[in-house]
Tab-separated table of C-alpha atoms and ligand atoms in Angstrom:
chain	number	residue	atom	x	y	z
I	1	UNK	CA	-0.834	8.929	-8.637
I	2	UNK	CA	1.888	8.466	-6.465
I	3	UNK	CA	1.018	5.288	-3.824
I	4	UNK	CA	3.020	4.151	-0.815
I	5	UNK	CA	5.256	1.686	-3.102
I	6	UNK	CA	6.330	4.418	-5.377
I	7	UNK	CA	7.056	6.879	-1.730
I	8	UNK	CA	9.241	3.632	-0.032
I	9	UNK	CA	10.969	4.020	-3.358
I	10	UNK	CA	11.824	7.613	-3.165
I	11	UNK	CA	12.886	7.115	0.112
I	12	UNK	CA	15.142	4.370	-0.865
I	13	UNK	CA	16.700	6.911	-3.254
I	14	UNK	CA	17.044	9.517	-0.293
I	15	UNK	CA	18.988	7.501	1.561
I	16	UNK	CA	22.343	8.337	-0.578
I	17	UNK	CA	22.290	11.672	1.429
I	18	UNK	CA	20.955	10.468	5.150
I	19	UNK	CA	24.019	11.864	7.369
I	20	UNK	CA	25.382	14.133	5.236
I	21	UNK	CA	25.021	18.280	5.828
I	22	UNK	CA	22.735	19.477	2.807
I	23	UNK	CA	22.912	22.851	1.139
I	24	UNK	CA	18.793	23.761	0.645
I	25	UNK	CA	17.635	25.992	-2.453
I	26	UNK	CA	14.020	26.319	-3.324
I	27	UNK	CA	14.601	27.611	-6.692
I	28	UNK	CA	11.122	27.423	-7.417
I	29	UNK	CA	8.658	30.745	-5.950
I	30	UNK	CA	5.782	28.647	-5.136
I	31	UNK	CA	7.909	26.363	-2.679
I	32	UNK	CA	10.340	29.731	-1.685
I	33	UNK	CA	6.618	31.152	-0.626
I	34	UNK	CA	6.287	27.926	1.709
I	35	UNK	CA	9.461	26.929	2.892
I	36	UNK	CA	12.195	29.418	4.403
I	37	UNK	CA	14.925	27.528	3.138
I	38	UNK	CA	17.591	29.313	5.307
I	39	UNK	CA	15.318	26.967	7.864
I	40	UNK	CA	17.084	23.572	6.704
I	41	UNK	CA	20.213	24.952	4.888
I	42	UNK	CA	23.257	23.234	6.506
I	43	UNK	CA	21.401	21.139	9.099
I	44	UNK	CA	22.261	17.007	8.848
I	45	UNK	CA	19.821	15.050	7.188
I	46	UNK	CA	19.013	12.759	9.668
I	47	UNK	CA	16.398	10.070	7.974
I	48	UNK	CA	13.872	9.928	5.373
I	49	UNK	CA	10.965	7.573	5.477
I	50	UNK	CA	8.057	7.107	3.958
I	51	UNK	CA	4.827	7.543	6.024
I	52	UNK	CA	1.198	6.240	3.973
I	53	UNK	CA	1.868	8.858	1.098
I	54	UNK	CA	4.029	11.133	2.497
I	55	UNK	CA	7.664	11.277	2.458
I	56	UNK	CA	9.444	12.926	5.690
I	57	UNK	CA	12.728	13.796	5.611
I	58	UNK	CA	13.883	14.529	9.632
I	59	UNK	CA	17.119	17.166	9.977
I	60	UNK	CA	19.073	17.723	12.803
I	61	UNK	CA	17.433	19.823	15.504
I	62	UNK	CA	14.416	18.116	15.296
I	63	UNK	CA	13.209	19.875	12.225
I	64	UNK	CA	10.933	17.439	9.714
I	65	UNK	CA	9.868	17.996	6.172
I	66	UNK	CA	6.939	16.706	4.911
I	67	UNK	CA	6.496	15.877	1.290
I	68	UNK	CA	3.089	14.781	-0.056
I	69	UNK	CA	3.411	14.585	-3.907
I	70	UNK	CA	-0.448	14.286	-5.026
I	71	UNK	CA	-0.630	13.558	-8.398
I	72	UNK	CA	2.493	14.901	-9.882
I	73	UNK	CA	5.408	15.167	-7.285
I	74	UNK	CA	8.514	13.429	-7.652
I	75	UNK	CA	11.905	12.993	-6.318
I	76	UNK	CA	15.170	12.565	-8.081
I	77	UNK	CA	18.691	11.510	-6.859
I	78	UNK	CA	21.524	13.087	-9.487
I	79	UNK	CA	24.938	13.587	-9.100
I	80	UNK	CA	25.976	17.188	-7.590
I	81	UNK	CA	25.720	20.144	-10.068
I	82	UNK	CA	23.756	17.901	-12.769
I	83	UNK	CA	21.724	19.989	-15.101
I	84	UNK	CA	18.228	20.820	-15.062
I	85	UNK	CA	15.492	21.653	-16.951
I	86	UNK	CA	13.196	23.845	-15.566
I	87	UNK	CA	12.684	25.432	-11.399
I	88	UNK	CA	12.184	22.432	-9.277
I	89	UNK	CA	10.847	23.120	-6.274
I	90	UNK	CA	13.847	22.086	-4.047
I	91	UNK	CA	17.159	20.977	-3.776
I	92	UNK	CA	18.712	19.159	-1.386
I	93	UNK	CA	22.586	19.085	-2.253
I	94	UNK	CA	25.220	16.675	-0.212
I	95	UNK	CA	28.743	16.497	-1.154
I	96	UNK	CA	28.481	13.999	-3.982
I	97	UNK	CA	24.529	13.956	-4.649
I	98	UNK	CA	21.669	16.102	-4.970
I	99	UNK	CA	18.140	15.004	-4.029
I	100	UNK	CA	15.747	17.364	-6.407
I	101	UNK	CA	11.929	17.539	-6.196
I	102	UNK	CA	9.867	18.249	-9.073
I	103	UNK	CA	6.234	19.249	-8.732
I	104	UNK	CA	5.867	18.971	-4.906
I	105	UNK	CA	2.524	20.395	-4.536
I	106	UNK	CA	2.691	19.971	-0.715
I	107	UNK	CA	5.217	21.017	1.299
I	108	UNK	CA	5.235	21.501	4.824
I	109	UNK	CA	8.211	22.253	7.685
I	110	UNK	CA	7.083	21.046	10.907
I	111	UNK	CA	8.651	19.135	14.223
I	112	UNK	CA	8.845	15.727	15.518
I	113	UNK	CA	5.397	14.648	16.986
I	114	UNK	CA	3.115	14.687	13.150
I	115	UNK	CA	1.332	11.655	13.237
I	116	UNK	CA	-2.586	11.002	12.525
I	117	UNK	CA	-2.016	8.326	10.236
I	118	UNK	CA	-2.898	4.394	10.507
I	119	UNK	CA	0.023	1.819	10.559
I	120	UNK	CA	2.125	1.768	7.160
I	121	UNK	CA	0.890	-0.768	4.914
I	122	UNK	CA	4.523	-1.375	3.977
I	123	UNK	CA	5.812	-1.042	7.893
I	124	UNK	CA	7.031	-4.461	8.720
I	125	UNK	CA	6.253	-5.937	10.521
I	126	UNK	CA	2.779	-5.449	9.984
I	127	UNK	CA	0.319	-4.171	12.487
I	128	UNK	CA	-2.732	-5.965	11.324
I	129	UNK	CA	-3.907	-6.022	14.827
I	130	UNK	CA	-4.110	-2.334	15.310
I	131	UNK	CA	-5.237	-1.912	11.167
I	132	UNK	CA	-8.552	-4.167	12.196
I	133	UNK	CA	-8.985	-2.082	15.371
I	134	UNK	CA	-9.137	0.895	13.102
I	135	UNK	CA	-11.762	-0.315	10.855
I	136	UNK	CA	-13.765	-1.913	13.351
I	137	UNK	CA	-13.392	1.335	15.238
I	138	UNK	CA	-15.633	3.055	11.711
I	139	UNK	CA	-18.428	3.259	11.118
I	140	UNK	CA	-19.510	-0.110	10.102
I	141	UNK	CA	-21.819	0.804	7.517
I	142	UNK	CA	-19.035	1.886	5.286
I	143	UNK	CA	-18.189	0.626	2.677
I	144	UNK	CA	-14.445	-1.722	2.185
I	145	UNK	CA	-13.083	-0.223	-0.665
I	146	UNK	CA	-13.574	3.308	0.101
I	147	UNK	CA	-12.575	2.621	4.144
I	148	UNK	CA	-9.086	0.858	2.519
I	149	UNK	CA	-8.537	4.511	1.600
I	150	UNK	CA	-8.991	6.079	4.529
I	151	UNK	CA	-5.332	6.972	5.225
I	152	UNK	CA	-6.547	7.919	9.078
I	153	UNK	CA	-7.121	4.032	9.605
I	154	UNK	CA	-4.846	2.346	7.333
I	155	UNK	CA	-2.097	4.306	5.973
I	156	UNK	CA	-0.720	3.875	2.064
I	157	UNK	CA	-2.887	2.413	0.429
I	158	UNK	CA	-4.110	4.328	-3.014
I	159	UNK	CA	-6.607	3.507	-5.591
I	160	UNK	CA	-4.549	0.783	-7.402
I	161	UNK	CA	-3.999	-1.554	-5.018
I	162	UNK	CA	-7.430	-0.925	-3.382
I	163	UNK	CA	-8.673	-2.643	-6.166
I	164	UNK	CA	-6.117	-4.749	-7.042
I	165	UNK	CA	-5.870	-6.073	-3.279
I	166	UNK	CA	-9.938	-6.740	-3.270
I	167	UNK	CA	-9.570	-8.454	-6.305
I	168	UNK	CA	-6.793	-10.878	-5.031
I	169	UNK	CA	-8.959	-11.541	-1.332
I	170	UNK	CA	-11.883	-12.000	-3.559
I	171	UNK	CA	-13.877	-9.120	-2.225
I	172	UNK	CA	-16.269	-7.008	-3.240
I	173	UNK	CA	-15.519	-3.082	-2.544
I	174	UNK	CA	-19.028	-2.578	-2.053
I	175	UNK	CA	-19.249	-4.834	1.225
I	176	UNK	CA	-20.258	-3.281	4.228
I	177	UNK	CA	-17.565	-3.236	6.874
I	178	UNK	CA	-20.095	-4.887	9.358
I	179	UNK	CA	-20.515	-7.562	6.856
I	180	UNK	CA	-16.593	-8.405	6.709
I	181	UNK	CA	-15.344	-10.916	9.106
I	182	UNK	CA	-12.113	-9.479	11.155
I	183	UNK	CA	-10.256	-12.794	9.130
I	184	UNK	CA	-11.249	-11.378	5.501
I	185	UNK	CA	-10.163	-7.487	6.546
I	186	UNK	CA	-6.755	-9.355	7.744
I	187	UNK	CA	-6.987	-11.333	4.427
I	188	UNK	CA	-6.907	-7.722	2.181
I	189	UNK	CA	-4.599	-5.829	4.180
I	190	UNK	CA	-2.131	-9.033	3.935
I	191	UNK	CA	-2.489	-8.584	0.091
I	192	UNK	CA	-2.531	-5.042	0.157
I	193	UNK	CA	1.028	-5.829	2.014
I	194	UNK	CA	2.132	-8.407	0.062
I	195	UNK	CA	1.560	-6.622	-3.692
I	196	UNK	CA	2.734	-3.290	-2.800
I	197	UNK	CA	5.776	-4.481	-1.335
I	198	UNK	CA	6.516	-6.383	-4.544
I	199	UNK	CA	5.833	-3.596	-6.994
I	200	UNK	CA	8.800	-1.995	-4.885
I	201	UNK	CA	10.950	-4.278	-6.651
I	202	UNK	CA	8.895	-4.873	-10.040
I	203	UNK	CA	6.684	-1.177	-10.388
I	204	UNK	CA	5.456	-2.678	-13.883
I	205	UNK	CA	3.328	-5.761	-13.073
I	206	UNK	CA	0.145	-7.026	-14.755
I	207	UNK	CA	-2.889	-5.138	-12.922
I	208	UNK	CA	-6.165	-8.076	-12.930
I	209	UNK	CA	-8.915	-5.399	-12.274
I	210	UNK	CA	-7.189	-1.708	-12.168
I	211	UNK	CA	-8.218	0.154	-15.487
I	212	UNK	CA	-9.617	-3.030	-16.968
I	213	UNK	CA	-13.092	-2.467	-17.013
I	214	UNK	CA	-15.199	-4.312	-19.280
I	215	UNK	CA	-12.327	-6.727	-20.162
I	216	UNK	CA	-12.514	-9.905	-18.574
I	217	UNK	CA	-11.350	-10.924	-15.547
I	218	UNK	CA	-8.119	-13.138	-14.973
I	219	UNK	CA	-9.814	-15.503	-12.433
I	220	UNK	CA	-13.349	-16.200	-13.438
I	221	UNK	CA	-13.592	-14.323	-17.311
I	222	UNK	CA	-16.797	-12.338	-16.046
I	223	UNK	CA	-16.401	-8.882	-17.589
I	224	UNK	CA	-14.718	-6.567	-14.895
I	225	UNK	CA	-16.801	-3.394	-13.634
I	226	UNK	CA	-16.298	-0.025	-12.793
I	227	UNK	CA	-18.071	2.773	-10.418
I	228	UNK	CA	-17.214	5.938	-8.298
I	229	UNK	CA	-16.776	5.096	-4.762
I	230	UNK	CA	-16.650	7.108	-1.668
I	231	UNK	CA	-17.036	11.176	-1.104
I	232	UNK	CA	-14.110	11.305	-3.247
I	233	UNK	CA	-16.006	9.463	-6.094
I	234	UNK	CA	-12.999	7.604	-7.012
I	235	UNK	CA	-12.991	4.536	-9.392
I	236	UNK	CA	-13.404	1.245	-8.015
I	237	UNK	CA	-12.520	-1.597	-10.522
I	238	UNK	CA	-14.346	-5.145	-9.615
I	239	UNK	CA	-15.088	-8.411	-11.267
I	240	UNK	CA	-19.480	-9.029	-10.443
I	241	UNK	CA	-18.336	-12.689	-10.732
I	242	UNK	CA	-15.736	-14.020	-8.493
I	243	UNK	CA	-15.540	-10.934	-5.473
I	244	UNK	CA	-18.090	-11.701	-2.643
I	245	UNK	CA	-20.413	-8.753	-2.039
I	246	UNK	CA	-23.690	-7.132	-3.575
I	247	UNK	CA	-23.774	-4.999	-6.517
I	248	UNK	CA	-23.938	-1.324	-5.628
I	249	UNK	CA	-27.959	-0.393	-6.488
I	250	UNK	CA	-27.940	1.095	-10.081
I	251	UNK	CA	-24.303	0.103	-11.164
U	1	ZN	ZN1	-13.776	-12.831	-11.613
Protein backbone atom coordinates (compact mmCIF):
# COMPACT_ATOMS: atom_id res chain seq x y z
CA UNK A 1 0.00 0.00 0.00
CA UNK A 2 1.10 3.18 -1.01
CA UNK A 3 2.00 5.48 2.41
CA UNK A 4 2.89 9.16 2.57
CA UNK A 5 6.81 8.35 2.03
CA UNK A 6 6.22 6.51 -1.14
CA UNK A 7 3.48 9.83 -2.31
CA UNK A 8 6.51 12.64 -1.22
CA UNK A 9 8.41 10.38 -3.57
CA UNK A 10 6.16 10.57 -6.51
CA UNK A 11 5.94 14.01 -6.04
CA UNK A 12 9.61 14.40 -6.06
CA UNK A 13 9.47 12.69 -9.47
CA UNK A 14 6.67 15.22 -10.65
CA UNK A 15 8.59 17.94 -10.17
CA UNK A 16 10.64 17.41 -13.64
CA UNK A 17 7.42 18.84 -15.29
CA UNK A 18 6.20 21.70 -12.56
CA UNK A 19 6.10 24.88 -15.04
CA UNK A 20 5.96 23.34 -18.06
CA UNK A 21 2.47 23.29 -20.41
CA UNK A 22 1.39 19.47 -20.41
CA UNK A 23 -0.41 17.72 -23.22
CA UNK A 24 -3.23 15.38 -21.08
CA UNK A 25 -4.42 11.88 -22.58
CA UNK A 26 -6.39 9.48 -20.51
CA UNK A 27 -5.80 6.60 -22.67
CA UNK A 28 -7.37 4.44 -20.31
CA UNK A 29 -11.76 4.34 -20.40
CA UNK A 30 -12.13 4.02 -16.78
CA UNK A 31 -10.12 7.38 -16.10
CA UNK A 32 -11.60 8.99 -19.77
CA UNK A 33 -15.14 8.16 -17.83
CA UNK A 34 -13.78 10.43 -14.83
CA UNK A 35 -11.68 12.97 -16.07
CA UNK A 36 -12.52 15.27 -19.23
CA UNK A 37 -9.12 15.53 -20.22
CA UNK A 38 -9.71 18.45 -22.69
CA UNK A 39 -10.19 19.98 -18.86
CA UNK A 40 -6.25 20.06 -18.15
CA UNK A 41 -4.85 19.67 -21.73
CA UNK A 42 -2.44 22.62 -22.29
CA UNK A 43 -2.88 24.34 -18.91
CA UNK A 44 0.76 24.91 -16.83
CA UNK A 45 1.43 22.56 -14.27
CA UNK A 46 1.77 24.65 -11.52
CA UNK A 47 2.90 22.27 -8.36
CA UNK A 48 2.51 18.85 -7.20
CA UNK A 49 2.57 17.91 -3.57
CA UNK A 50 1.82 15.33 -1.64
CA UNK A 51 -1.08 15.72 0.88
CA UNK A 52 -1.42 12.43 3.73
CA UNK A 53 -1.94 9.89 0.76
CA UNK A 54 -2.91 11.85 -1.89
CA UNK A 55 -0.94 13.39 -4.53
CA UNK A 56 -2.33 16.89 -6.01
CA UNK A 57 -1.08 18.17 -8.90
CA UNK A 58 -2.43 22.19 -9.12
CA UNK A 59 -2.67 23.65 -13.04
CA UNK A 60 -3.00 26.97 -14.02
CA UNK A 61 -6.47 28.46 -13.55
CA UNK A 62 -6.83 27.12 -10.37
CA UNK A 63 -7.71 23.67 -11.51
CA UNK A 64 -6.28 20.68 -8.97
CA UNK A 65 -6.02 16.99 -9.55
CA UNK A 66 -6.26 14.71 -6.98
CA UNK A 67 -4.59 11.37 -7.09
CA UNK A 68 -5.22 8.79 -4.34
CA UNK A 69 -3.50 5.51 -5.46
CA UNK A 70 -5.06 2.85 -2.86
CA UNK A 71 -3.40 -0.17 -3.15
CA UNK A 72 -2.09 -0.26 -6.62
CA UNK A 73 -1.58 3.31 -8.14
CA UNK A 74 1.60 4.52 -9.25
CA UNK A 75 3.36 7.24 -10.98
CA UNK A 76 6.17 7.14 -13.44
CA UNK A 77 8.50 9.88 -14.88
CA UNK A 78 9.89 8.61 -18.60
CA UNK A 79 11.31 10.40 -21.21
CA UNK A 80 8.68 11.84 -23.93
CA UNK A 81 7.24 9.21 -26.37
CA UNK A 82 8.77 6.17 -24.23
CA UNK A 83 6.92 2.98 -24.82
CA UNK A 84 4.31 1.40 -22.92
CA UNK A 85 2.83 -1.57 -22.07
CA UNK A 86 -0.60 -1.56 -21.55
CA UNK A 87 -3.57 1.77 -21.14
CA UNK A 88 -2.40 3.76 -18.23
CA UNK A 89 -4.75 5.78 -16.95
CA UNK A 90 -3.09 9.19 -17.77
CA UNK A 91 -0.50 11.00 -19.27
CA UNK A 92 0.86 14.00 -18.51
CA UNK A 93 3.43 14.93 -21.40
CA UNK A 94 5.96 18.15 -21.09
CA UNK A 95 8.43 18.87 -23.69
CA UNK A 96 11.16 16.48 -22.60
CA UNK A 97 9.19 14.16 -19.99
CA UNK A 98 6.10 12.40 -19.50
CA UNK A 99 4.57 11.81 -16.06
CA UNK A 100 2.33 8.40 -16.59
CA UNK A 101 -0.04 6.89 -13.98
CA UNK A 102 -0.69 3.35 -13.78
CA UNK A 103 -3.61 1.96 -11.82
CA UNK A 104 -4.99 5.25 -10.35
CA UNK A 105 -8.07 3.97 -8.87
CA UNK A 106 -9.05 7.50 -7.68
CA UNK A 107 -9.12 10.30 -9.60
CA UNK A 108 -10.75 13.40 -9.00
CA UNK A 109 -10.66 17.18 -10.81
CA UNK A 110 -11.57 19.69 -8.36
CA UNK A 111 -10.46 23.53 -7.30
CA UNK A 112 -8.30 25.12 -4.83
CA UNK A 113 -9.98 25.03 -1.32
CA UNK A 114 -9.92 20.60 -0.77
CA UNK A 115 -8.71 20.21 2.51
CA UNK A 116 -10.19 17.92 5.49
CA UNK A 117 -7.05 16.40 6.26
CA UNK A 118 -4.74 16.66 9.56
CA UNK A 119 -1.20 18.25 9.24
CA UNK A 120 1.26 16.14 6.90
CA UNK A 121 3.25 13.85 8.85
CA UNK A 122 6.10 14.66 6.47
CA UNK A 123 5.16 18.69 6.39
CA UNK A 124 8.09 20.31 8.03
CA UNK A 125 8.09 21.73 10.04
CA UNK A 126 5.95 19.68 11.99
CA UNK A 127 2.71 20.71 13.53
CA UNK A 128 2.73 18.51 16.54
CA UNK A 129 0.84 21.13 18.34
CA UNK A 130 -2.18 21.10 16.16
CA UNK A 131 -1.63 16.86 15.56
CA UNK A 132 -2.21 16.56 19.65
CA UNK A 133 -5.15 19.00 19.41
CA UNK A 134 -6.62 16.60 16.93
CA UNK A 135 -6.40 13.57 18.97
CA UNK A 136 -7.25 15.08 22.10
CA UNK A 137 -10.13 16.60 20.18
CA UNK A 138 -11.39 12.29 19.66
CA UNK A 139 -12.91 10.52 21.32
CA UNK A 140 -10.66 9.48 24.04
CA UNK A 141 -11.71 6.07 24.36
CA UNK A 142 -10.13 5.18 21.10
CA UNK A 143 -7.77 3.35 20.65
CA UNK A 144 -3.73 4.79 19.47
CA UNK A 145 -3.04 2.69 16.76
CA UNK A 146 -6.21 2.80 14.96
CA UNK A 147 -6.60 6.92 15.80
CA UNK A 148 -2.73 7.17 14.10
CA UNK A 149 -4.79 6.22 11.04
CA UNK A 150 -7.27 8.48 11.10
CA UNK A 151 -6.11 10.61 8.14
CA UNK A 152 -8.90 13.42 9.39
CA UNK A 153 -6.54 14.04 12.51
CA UNK A 154 -3.18 13.18 11.43
CA UNK A 155 -2.58 12.97 7.85
CA UNK A 156 -0.07 10.12 6.13
CA UNK A 157 0.38 7.86 8.18
CA UNK A 158 -0.48 4.06 6.84
CA UNK A 159 -0.35 0.74 8.45
CA UNK A 160 3.48 0.31 8.33
CA UNK A 161 4.66 2.91 10.14
CA UNK A 162 1.66 2.81 12.55
CA UNK A 163 3.24 -0.05 13.82
CA UNK A 164 6.56 0.50 13.20
CA UNK A 165 6.32 4.11 14.91
CA UNK A 166 4.51 2.40 18.20
CA UNK A 167 7.08 0.03 18.27
CA UNK A 168 9.99 2.63 18.28
CA UNK A 169 7.92 5.05 21.22
CA UNK A 170 7.41 1.83 22.97
CA UNK A 171 3.66 1.85 22.81
CA UNK A 172 1.11 -0.32 22.80
CA UNK A 173 -1.62 0.23 19.86
CA UNK A 174 -4.16 -0.92 22.11
CA UNK A 175 -3.80 2.14 24.63
CA UNK A 176 -6.61 4.23 25.11
CA UNK A 177 -6.08 7.77 23.90
CA UNK A 178 -7.19 9.04 27.43
CA UNK A 179 -4.54 6.90 28.83
CA UNK A 180 -1.64 8.57 26.61
CA UNK A 181 0.06 11.51 28.05
CA UNK A 182 0.08 14.61 25.38
CA UNK A 183 4.32 13.95 25.75
CA UNK A 184 4.03 10.13 24.53
CA UNK A 185 1.38 11.15 21.47
CA UNK A 186 4.26 13.90 20.65
CA UNK A 187 6.79 11.04 21.24
CA UNK A 188 4.98 8.70 18.19
CA UNK A 189 4.16 11.30 15.85
CA UNK A 190 8.02 12.49 16.19
CA UNK A 191 8.87 8.85 15.12
CA UNK A 192 6.20 8.53 12.81
CA UNK A 193 8.13 11.83 11.34
CA UNK A 194 11.37 10.83 11.76
CA UNK A 195 11.08 7.05 9.98
CA UNK A 196 8.96 8.02 7.18
CA UNK A 197 11.03 10.78 6.24
CA UNK A 198 14.02 8.43 6.13
CA UNK A 199 12.46 5.66 4.10
CA UNK A 200 12.19 8.68 1.53
CA UNK A 201 15.73 8.28 1.07
CA UNK A 202 16.24 4.41 2.00
CA UNK A 203 12.37 2.76 1.00
CA UNK A 204 14.06 -0.75 1.92
CA UNK A 205 14.84 -0.64 5.67
CA UNK A 206 14.59 -3.41 8.28
CA UNK A 207 10.81 -3.30 9.64
CA UNK A 208 11.13 -4.44 13.87
CA UNK A 209 7.35 -5.33 14.19
CA UNK A 210 5.56 -4.85 10.56
CA UNK A 211 4.80 -8.46 9.16
CA UNK A 212 6.90 -10.07 11.86
CA UNK A 213 4.53 -11.69 13.90
CA UNK A 214 5.53 -14.45 15.99
CA UNK A 215 9.26 -13.73 15.35
CA UNK A 216 10.93 -12.07 18.02
CA UNK A 217 11.25 -8.76 18.69
CA UNK A 218 14.51 -6.60 18.05
CA UNK A 219 14.38 -4.84 21.49
CA UNK A 220 13.26 -7.21 24.15
CA UNK A 221 13.14 -10.97 22.04
CA UNK A 222 9.40 -11.44 23.30
CA UNK A 223 7.62 -13.00 20.31
CA UNK A 224 5.88 -10.09 18.32
CA UNK A 225 1.90 -10.20 18.00
CA UNK A 226 -0.62 -9.57 15.64
CA UNK A 227 -4.55 -8.51 15.65
CA UNK A 228 -7.18 -6.57 13.52
CA UNK A 229 -7.59 -3.13 14.71
CA UNK A 230 -10.13 -0.52 14.11
CA UNK A 231 -13.56 -0.60 11.83
CA UNK A 232 -11.23 -1.24 9.13
CA UNK A 233 -9.90 -4.43 10.92
CA UNK A 234 -6.49 -3.74 9.81
CA UNK A 235 -3.35 -5.55 11.21
CA UNK A 236 -1.65 -4.17 14.05
CA UNK A 237 1.86 -5.73 14.65
CA UNK A 238 3.13 -5.36 18.52
CA UNK A 239 5.72 -6.83 20.77
CA UNK A 240 3.40 -7.95 24.47
CA UNK A 241 6.86 -7.34 26.02
CA UNK A 242 8.51 -4.06 25.69
CA UNK A 243 5.24 -1.59 24.31
CA UNK A 244 3.34 -0.10 27.35
CA UNK A 245 -0.38 -0.88 27.18
CA UNK A 246 -2.88 -3.85 27.98
CA UNK A 247 -3.44 -6.74 25.84
CA UNK A 248 -6.58 -6.39 23.75
CA UNK A 249 -9.23 -9.01 25.71
CA UNK A 250 -9.02 -12.36 23.75
CA UNK A 251 -5.83 -11.64 21.58
ZN1 LIG B 1 9.87 -6.11 22.70
Amino acid sequence: MPEGDSLHRAARRLQALVGERVAVETPHPRAASVLAAERLDGRRLEAVEAVGKNLLLSFEGGLVLRSHLRMSGRWQVVERGAEKHGKPWLVLTGTEREAVLWNGPVLELTTRGMRRLGPDILAEPLDVVRMVANLRGANQDRELGDTLLDQRLVAGIGNVWKAESLWHAQLSPWLRLGEVSDGDLERVLAEASRLMRAALDSPGAKRAVYKRAGRPCPRCGAAIRSRGQGDDNRTAYWCPGCQTGKEPSGA
